[in-house]
Coordinates of C-alpha atoms and ligand atoms in Angstrom, one line a residue:
X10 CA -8.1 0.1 -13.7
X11 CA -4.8 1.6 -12.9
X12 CA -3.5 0.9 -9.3
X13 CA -0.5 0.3 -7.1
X14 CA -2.3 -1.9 -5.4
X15 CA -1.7 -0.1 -2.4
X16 CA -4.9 0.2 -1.2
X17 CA -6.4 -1.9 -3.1
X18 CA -10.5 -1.6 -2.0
X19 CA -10.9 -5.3 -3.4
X20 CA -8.4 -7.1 -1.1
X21 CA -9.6 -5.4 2.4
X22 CA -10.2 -8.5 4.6
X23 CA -8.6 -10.9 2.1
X24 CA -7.7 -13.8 4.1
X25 CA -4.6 -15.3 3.9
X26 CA -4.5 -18.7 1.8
X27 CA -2.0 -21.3 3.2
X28 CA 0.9 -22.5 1.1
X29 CA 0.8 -26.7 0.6
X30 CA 1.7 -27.9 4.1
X31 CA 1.3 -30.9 6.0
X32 CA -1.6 -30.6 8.4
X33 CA -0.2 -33.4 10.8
X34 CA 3.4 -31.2 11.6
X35 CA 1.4 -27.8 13.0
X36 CA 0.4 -28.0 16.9
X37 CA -2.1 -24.9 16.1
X38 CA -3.8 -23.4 12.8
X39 CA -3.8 -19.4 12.7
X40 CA -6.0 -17.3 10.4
X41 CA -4.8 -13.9 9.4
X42 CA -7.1 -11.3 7.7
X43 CA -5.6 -7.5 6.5
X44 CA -7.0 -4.6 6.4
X45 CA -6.1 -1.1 4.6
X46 CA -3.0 -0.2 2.6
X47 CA -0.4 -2.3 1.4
X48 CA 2.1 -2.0 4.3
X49 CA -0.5 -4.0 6.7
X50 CA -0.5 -6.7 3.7
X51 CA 3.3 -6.8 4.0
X52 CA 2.9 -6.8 7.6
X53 CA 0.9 -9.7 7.5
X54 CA 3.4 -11.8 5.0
X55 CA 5.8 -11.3 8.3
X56 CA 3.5 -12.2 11.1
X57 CA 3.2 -15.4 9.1
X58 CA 6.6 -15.9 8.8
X59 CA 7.4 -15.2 12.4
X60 CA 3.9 -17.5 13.4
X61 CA 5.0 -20.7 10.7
X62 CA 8.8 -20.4 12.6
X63 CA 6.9 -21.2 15.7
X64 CA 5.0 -24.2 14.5
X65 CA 2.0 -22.4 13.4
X66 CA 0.2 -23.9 10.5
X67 CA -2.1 -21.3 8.3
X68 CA -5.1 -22.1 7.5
X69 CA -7.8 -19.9 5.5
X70 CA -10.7 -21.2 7.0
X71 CA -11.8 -19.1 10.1
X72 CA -14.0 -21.9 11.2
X73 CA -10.7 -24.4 11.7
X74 CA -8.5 -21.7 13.3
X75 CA -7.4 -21.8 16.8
X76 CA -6.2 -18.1 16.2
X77 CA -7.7 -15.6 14.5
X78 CA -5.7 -12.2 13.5
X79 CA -6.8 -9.2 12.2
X80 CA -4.3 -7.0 10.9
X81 CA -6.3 -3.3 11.4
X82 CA -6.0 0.1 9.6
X83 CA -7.0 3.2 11.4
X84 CA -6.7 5.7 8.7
X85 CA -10.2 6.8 8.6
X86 CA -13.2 6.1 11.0
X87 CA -15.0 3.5 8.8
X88 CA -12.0 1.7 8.5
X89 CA -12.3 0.8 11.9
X90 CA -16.1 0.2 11.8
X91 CA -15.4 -2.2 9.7
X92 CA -12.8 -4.3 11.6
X93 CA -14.8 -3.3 15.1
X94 CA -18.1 -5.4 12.8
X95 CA -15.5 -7.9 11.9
X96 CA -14.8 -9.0 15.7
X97 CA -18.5 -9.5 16.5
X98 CA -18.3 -12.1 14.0
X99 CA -15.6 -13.5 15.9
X100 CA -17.4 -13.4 18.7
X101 CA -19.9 -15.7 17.5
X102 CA -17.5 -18.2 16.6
X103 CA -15.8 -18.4 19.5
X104 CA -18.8 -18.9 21.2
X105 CA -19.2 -22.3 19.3
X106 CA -15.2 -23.3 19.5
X107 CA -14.3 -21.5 22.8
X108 CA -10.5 -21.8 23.4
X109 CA -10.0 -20.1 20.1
X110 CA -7.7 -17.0 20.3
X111 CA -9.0 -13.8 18.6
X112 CA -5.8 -11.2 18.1
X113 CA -6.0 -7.7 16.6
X114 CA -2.5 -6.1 15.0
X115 CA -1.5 -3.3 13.4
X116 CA -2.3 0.8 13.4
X117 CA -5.9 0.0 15.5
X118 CA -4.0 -2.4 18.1
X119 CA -1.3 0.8 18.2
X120 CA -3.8 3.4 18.7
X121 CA -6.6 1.7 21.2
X122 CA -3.7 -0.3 23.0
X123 CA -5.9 -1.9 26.1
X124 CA -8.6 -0.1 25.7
X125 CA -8.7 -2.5 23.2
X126 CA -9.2 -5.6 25.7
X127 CA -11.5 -3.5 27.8
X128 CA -13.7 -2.4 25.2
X129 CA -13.7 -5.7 23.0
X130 CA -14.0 -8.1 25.2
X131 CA -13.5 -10.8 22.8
X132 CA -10.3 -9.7 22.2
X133 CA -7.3 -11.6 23.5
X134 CA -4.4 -10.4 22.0
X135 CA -3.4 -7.2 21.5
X136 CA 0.0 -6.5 19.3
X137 CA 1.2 -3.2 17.4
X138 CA 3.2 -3.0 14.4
X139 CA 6.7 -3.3 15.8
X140 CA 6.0 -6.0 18.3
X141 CA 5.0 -8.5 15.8
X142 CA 8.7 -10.9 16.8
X143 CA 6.7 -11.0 20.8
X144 CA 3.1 -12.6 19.1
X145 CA 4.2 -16.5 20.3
X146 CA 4.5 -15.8 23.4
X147 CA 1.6 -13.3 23.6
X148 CA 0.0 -16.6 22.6
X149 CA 1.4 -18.5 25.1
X150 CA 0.3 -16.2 27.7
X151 CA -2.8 -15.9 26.4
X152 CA -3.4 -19.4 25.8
X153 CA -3.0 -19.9 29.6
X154 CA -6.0 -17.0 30.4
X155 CA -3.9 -13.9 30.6
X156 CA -5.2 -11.0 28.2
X157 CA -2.0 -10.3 26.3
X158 CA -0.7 -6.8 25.1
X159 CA 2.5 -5.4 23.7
X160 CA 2.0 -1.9 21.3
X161 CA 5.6 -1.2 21.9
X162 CA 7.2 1.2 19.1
X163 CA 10.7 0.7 18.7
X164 CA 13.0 3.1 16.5
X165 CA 15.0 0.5 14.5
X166 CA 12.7 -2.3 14.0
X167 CA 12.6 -3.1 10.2
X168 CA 11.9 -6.8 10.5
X169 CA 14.7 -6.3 7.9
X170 CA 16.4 -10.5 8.7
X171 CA 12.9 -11.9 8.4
X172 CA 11.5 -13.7 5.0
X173 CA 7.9 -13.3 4.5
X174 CA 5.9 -15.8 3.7
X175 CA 4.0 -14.8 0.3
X176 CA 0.3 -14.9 0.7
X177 CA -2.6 -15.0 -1.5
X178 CA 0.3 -13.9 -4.4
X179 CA 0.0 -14.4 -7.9
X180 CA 3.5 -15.4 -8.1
X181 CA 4.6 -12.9 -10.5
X182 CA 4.3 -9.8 -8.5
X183 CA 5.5 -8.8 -4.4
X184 CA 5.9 -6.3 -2.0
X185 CA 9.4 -5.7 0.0
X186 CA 8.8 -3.4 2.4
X187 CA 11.6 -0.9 3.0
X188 CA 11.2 1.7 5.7
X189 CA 8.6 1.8 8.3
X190 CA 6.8 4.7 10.3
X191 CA 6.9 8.6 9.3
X192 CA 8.5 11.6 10.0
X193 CA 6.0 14.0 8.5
X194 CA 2.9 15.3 10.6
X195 CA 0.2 15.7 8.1
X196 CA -2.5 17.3 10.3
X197 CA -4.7 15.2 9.5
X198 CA -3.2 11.8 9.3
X199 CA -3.0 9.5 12.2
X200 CA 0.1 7.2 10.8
X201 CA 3.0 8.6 12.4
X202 CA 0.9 7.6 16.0
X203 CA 0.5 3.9 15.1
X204 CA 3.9 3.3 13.2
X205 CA 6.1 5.5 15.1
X206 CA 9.5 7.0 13.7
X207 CA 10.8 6.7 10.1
X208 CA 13.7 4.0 10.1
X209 CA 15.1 2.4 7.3
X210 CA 15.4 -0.7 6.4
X211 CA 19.0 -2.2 5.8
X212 CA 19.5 -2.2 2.0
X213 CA 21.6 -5.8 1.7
X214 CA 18.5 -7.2 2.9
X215 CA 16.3 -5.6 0.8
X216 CA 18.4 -6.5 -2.5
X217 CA 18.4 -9.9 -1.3
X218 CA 14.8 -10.6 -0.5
X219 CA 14.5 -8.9 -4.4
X220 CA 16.8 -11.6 -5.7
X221 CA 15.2 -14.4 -3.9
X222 CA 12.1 -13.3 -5.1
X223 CA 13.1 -12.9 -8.6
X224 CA 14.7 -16.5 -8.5
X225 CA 11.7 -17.9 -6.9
X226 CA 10.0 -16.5 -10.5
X227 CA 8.6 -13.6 -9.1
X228 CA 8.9 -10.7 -12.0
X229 CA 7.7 -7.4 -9.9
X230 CA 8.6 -5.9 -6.8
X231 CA 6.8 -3.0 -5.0
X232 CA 9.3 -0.9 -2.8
X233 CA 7.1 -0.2 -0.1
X234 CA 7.0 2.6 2.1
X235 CA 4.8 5.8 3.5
X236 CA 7.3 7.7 2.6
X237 CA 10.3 5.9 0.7
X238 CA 12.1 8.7 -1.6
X239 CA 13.2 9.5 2.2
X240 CA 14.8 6.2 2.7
X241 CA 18.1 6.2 3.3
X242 CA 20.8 3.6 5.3
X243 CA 24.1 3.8 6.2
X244 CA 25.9 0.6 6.9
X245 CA 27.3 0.7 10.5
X246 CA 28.3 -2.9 11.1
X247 CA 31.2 -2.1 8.3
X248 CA 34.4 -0.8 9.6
X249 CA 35.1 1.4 6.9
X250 CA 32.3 4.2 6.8
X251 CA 30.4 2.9 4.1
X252 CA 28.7 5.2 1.7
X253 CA 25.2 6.0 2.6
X254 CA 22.1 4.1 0.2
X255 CA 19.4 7.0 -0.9
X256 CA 16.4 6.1 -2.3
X257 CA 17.6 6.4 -5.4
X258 CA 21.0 4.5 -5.2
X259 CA 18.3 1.6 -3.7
X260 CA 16.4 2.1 -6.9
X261 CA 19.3 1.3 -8.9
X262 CA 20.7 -1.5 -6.9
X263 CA 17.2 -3.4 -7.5
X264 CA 17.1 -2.1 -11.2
X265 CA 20.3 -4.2 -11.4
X266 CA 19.0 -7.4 -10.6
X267 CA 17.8 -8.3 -13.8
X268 CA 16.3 -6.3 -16.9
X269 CA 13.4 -9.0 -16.3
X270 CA 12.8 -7.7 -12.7
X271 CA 10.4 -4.6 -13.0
X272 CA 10.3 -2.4 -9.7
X273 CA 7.5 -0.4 -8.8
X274 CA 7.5 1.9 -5.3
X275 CA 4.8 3.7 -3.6
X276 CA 4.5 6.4 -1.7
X277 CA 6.0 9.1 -3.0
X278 CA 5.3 12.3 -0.8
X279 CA 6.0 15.1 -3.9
X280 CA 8.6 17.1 -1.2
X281 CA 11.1 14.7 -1.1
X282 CA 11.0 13.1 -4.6
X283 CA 14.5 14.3 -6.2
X284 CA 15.7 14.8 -9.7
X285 CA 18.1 11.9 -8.9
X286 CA 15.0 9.7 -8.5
X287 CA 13.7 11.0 -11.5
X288 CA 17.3 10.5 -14.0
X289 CA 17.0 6.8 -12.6
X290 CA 13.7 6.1 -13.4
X291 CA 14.9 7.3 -17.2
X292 CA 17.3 5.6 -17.1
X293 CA 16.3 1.8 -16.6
X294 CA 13.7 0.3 -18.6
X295 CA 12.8 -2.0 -15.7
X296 CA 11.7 0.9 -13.3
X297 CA 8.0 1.5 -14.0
X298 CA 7.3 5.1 -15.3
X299 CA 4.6 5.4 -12.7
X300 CA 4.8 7.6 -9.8
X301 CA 1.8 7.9 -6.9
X302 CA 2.4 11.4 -5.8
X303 CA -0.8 12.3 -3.5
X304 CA -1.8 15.8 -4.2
X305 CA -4.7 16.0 -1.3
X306 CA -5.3 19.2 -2.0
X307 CA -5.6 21.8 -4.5
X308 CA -5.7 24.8 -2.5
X309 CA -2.5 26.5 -0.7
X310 CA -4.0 27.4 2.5
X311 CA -5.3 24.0 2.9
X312 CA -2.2 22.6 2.0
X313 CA -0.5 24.8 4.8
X314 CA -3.1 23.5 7.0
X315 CA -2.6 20.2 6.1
X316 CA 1.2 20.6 6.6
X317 CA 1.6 19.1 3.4
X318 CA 5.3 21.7 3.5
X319 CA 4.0 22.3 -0.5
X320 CA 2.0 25.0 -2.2
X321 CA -0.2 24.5 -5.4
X322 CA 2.2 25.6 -7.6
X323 CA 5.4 23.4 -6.4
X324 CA 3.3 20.9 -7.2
X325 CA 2.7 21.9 -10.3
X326 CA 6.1 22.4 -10.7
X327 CA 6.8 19.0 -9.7
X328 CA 4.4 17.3 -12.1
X329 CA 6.1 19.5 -15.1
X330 CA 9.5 18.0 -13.9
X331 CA 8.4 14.5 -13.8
X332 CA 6.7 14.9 -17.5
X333 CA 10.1 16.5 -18.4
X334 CA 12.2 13.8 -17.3
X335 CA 10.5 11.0 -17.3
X336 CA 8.2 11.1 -20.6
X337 CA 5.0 9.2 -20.8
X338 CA 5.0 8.6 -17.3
X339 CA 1.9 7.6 -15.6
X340 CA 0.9 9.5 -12.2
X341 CA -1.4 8.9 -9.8
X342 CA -2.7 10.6 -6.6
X343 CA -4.6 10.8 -3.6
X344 CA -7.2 13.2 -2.5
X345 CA -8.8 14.2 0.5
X346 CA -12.7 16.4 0.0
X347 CA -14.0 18.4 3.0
X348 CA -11.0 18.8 5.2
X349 CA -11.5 21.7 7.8
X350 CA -12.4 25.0 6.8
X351 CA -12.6 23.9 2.8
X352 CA -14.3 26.7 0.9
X353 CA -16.0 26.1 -2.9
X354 CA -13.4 27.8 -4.0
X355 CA -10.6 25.7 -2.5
X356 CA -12.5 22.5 -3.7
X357 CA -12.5 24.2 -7.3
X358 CA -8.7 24.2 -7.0
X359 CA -8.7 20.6 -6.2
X360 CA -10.5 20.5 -9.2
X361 CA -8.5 22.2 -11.5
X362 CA -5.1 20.4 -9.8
X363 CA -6.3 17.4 -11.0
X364 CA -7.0 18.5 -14.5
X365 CA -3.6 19.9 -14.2
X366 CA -1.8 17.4 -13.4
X367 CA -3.9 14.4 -16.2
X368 CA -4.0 12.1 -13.2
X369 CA -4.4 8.2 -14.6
X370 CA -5.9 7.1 -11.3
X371 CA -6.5 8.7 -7.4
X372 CA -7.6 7.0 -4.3
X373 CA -10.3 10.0 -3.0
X374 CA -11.2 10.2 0.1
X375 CA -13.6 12.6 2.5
X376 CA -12.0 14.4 5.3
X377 CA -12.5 11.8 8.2
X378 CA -11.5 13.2 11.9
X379 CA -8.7 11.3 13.6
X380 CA -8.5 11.5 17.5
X381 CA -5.0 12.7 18.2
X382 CA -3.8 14.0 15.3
X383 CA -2.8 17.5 14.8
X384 CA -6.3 18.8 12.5
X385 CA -8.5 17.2 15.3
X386 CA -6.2 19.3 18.3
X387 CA -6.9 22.6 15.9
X388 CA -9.4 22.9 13.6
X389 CA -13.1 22.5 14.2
X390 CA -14.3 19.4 11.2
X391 CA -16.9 22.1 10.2
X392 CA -17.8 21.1 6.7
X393 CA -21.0 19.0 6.7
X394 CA -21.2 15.3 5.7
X395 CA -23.2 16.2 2.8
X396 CA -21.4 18.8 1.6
X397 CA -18.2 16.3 1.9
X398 CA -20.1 13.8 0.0
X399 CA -20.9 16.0 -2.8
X400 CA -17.7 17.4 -3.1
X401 CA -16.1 13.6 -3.2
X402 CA -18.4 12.9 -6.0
X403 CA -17.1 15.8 -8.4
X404 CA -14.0 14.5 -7.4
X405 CA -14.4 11.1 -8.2
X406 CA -16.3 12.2 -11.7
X407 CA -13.3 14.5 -12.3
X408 CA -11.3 11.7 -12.0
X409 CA -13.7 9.2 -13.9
X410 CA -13.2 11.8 -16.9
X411 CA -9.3 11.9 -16.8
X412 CA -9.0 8.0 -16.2
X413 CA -11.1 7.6 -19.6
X414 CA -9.4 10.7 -21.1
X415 CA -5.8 8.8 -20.6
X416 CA -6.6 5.5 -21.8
X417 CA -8.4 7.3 -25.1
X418 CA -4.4 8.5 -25.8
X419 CA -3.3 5.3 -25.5
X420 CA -5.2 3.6 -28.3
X421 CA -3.3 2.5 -31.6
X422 CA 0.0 2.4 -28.9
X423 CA 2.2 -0.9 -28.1
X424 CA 3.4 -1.5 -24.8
X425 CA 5.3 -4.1 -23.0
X426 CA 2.8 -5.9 -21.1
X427 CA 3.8 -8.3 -17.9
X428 CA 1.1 -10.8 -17.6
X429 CA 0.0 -11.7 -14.3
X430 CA -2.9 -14.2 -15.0
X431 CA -6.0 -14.8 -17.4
X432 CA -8.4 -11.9 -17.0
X433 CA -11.4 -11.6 -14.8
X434 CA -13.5 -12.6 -17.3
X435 CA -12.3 -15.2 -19.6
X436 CA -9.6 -18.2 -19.8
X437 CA -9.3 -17.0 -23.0
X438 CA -7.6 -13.7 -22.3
X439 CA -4.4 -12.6 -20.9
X440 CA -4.5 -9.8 -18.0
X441 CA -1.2 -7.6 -17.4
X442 CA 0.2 -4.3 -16.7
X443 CA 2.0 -1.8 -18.7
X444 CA 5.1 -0.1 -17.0
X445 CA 2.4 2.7 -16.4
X446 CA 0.1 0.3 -13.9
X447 CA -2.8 0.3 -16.6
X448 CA -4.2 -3.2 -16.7
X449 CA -4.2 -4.3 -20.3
X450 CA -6.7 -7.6 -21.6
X451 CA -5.9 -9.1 -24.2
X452 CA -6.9 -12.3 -25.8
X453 CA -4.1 -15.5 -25.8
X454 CA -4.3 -16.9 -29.3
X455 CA -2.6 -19.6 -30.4
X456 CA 0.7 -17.7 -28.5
X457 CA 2.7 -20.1 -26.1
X458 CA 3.1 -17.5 -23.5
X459 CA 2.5 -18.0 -19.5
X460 CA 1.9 -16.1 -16.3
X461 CA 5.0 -13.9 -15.7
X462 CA 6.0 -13.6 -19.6
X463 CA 6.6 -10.1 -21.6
X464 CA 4.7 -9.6 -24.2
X465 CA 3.9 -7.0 -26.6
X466 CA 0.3 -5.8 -27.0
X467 CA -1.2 -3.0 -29.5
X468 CA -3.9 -0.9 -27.6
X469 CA -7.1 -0.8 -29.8
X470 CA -10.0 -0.1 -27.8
X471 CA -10.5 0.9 -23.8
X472 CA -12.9 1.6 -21.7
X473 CA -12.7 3.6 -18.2
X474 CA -10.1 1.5 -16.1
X475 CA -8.8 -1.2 -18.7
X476 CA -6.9 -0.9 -22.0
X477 CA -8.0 -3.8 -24.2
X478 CA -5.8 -5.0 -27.0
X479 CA -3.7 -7.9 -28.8
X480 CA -0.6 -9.0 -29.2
X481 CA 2.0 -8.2 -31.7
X482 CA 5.6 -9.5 -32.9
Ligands
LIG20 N1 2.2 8.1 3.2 C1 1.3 8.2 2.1 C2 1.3 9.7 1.7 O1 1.8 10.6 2.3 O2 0.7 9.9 0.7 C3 -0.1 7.7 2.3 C4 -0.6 7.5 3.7 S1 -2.2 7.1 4.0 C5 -2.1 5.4 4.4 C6 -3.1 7.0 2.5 C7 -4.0 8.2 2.2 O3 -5.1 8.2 3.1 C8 -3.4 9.6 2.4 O4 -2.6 9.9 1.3 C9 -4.7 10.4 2.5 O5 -5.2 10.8 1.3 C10 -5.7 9.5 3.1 N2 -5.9 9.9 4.5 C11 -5.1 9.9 5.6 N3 -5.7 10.4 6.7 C12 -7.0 10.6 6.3 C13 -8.1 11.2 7.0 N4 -8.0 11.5 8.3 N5 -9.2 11.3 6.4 C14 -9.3 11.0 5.1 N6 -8.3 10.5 4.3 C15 -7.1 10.3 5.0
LIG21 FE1 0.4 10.3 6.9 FE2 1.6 12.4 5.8 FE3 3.1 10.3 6.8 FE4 1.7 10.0 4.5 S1 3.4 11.4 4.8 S2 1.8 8.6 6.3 S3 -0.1 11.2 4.9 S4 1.8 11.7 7.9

């Protein structure tokens, strides 16, 4: 299966598995579960840096815990229905330790605020995502019987001087998170309520935490942000006016590290990804040739609705640049069935966008209303649940067919393959990535290779999400 891993439908509600520690030097144990895309898993990485600072020892046994975190996604409705059935479970558990200390972070925390602590009353702690350096001494007032709240949004936290602490990591591959919030008002997205204003994060400390991370033996780095070909950060702290970083220069500077370093980013929103992002994707091996550009839609006037700021066409424009420049580049997207007023015929486009554009994987979605946000304020949600159903599911077989379609081309091809770990299914085989994101199985031979090595492997049979193949000199 290709992915970014950005929202990655197998990790929701991972816990967080501790590092080796010594159980004696921690006065309490926390337990941290994430939820939705990969900025909240990020987030998480800091809240447990920030919590370990304090004396905090992890733990990923609920049932040990004294606190219990949640870090929430609000995206879409069942998103939340599945953290709000998550909490009961709490409940229960608190019943048999009481004095444990259930906390809720992240976009639902933003967007319920105390409602929150009125409406789940086993919830003690409320924080949002740029409040995360007040959680000990939310704890501390909530450990002496105070309900404890701070959904603050600032406009320069980056958490950009604090080291996360890697969990439940492979080793080989990371996220750095390097802006936060958004700027753009997609009617129908709910994001730029819970995380506030775009800020970028400063770029010395993002090179750095690459470094470290590549020192430590790490051999991938996701650049993560909603929107990061916007990122840019000028250095004011320098006396002479220093030269701004785009998100292209940042590219670059990472790119530099080491040829061994590969660097992957996600999201790209197809307005602002520039030609100058594109010439430096060409030009460094080490920068994946994968782009996630979400389409969402097909159709122009749902576009305009959506305030996407794109028409079909500039889209397709965009993907014929991208193939131009960047050959053999793999491109993702994500897609959205049954937003307001969607006719058959604009769902055909959607359709026919996708065939266009030879996507290798898409997160699809159906339309789901968000309190708030600009589509709820003016459009009626007037296509019916089955019909947005329906039209998800030629959506997802569209995409079934391309997925297939693109690993078919693939086959009798060698690519350099990172390898992450065995494979799902056997100690025998290697499982990595291509440059492209396609997972790639392959069997380990008598070849003395390990866990973060480069390897080259010849494609030579597939099936929908994984190319299967073996190695060669
Ligand atoms: N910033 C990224 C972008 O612009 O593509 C991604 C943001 S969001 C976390 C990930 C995806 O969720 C969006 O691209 C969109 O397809 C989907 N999404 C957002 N709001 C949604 C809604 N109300 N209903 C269904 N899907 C939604
Ligand atoms: Fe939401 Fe649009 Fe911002 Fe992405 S770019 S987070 S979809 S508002």
């Amino acid at each position: 299966m290709v992915t970014d891993k950005v929202h990655d439908e197998t990790k929701q509600g991972e816990a967080y598995a501790p590092f080796k520690d010594d159980p004696t030097v921690y006065r309490k144990r926390f337990y941290i579960e994430s939820y939705g895309c990969a900025m909240n898993f990020a987030d998480s990485e800091v809240v447990a840096s920030i919590l370990h600072k304090e004396g905090f020892g992890p733990t990923k046994n609920v049932e040990e815990a004294d606190l219990i975190f949640v870090n929430t996604c609000s995206i879409r409705e069942k998103a939340e229905q599945t953290v709000r059935k998550r909490l009961t479970e709490f409940r229960k558990l608190k019943k048999n330790r009481p004095g444990t200390l259930v906390g809720v972070l992240g976009c639902m925390a933003e967007r319920l605020k105390s409602k929150f602590l009125e409406e789940e009353k086993l919830v003690d702690i409320v924080v949002g995502p740029d409040a995360y350096r007040s959680l000990p001494g939310l704890v501390e007032e909530a450990e002496s019987g105070h309900k404890a709240i701070n959904v603050l949004l600032s406009r320069d936290e980056t958490y950009a001087d604090i080291s996360p602490i890697r969990l439940n990591s492979n080793g080989i591959s990371a996220f750095v998170s390097i802006m936060r919030g958004c700027n753009n008002m997609c009617s129908f997205c709910v994001v730029p309520f819970t995380r506030g204003r775009e800020r970028s994060r400063d770029a010395e400390s993002i090179i750095n935490e690459c470094r470290e991370l590549f020192d430590n033996g790490y051999r991938e780095v996701t650049l993560l942000g909603q929107n990061v070909d916007s990122y840019y950060y000028t250095d004011n702290s320098q006396q002479a006016i220093a030269e701004p970083v785009t998100f292209a220069k940042l590219l670059e500077k990472v790119a530099l590290i080491s040829p061994l370093l590969r660097v992957r980013f996600s999201t790209s929103h197809p307005k602002d990804i520039t030609d100058e992002v594109l010439h430096t994707i060409a030009r460094y091996e080490n920068i994946c040739k994968y782009i996630h550009l979400p389409v969402q839609s097909g159709s122009s006037r749902i576009l305009q609705m959506m305030n996407r700021t794109y028409t079909r066409e500039w889209y397709q424009a965009k993907v014929d640049r991208i193939r131009e420049m960047v050959p053999g580049c793999g491109i993702s997207s994500d897609i959205i069935a049954g937003f307001c007023t969607e006719t058959e015929e604009d769902h055909r486009d959607t359709l026919s966008i996708m065939e266009y554009s030879n996507y290798d994987y898409s997160y699809m979605f159906f339309y789901s209303e968000r309190p708030g946000t600009l589509a709820q304020r003016r459009y009626a949600d007037d296509v019916s649940e089955e019909v947005k159903k329906r039209r998800l599911a030629d959506i997802v077989e569209m995409q079934n067919r391309l997925s297939l379609e693109s690993n078919k081309k693939d086959l009798g091809k060698t690519f350099e393959i990172l390898i992450e770990g065995d494979s799902k299914k056997s100690g025998k085989d290697w499982m990595g990535r291509s440059s492209q994101g396609k997972v790639v199985v392959f069997p380990k031979k008598h070849y003395d290779l390990k866990k973060g090595d480069y390897v080259m492997v010849r494609v030579n049979d597939c099936t929908q999400g994984t190319l299967l193949g073996n190695i060669v000199h």
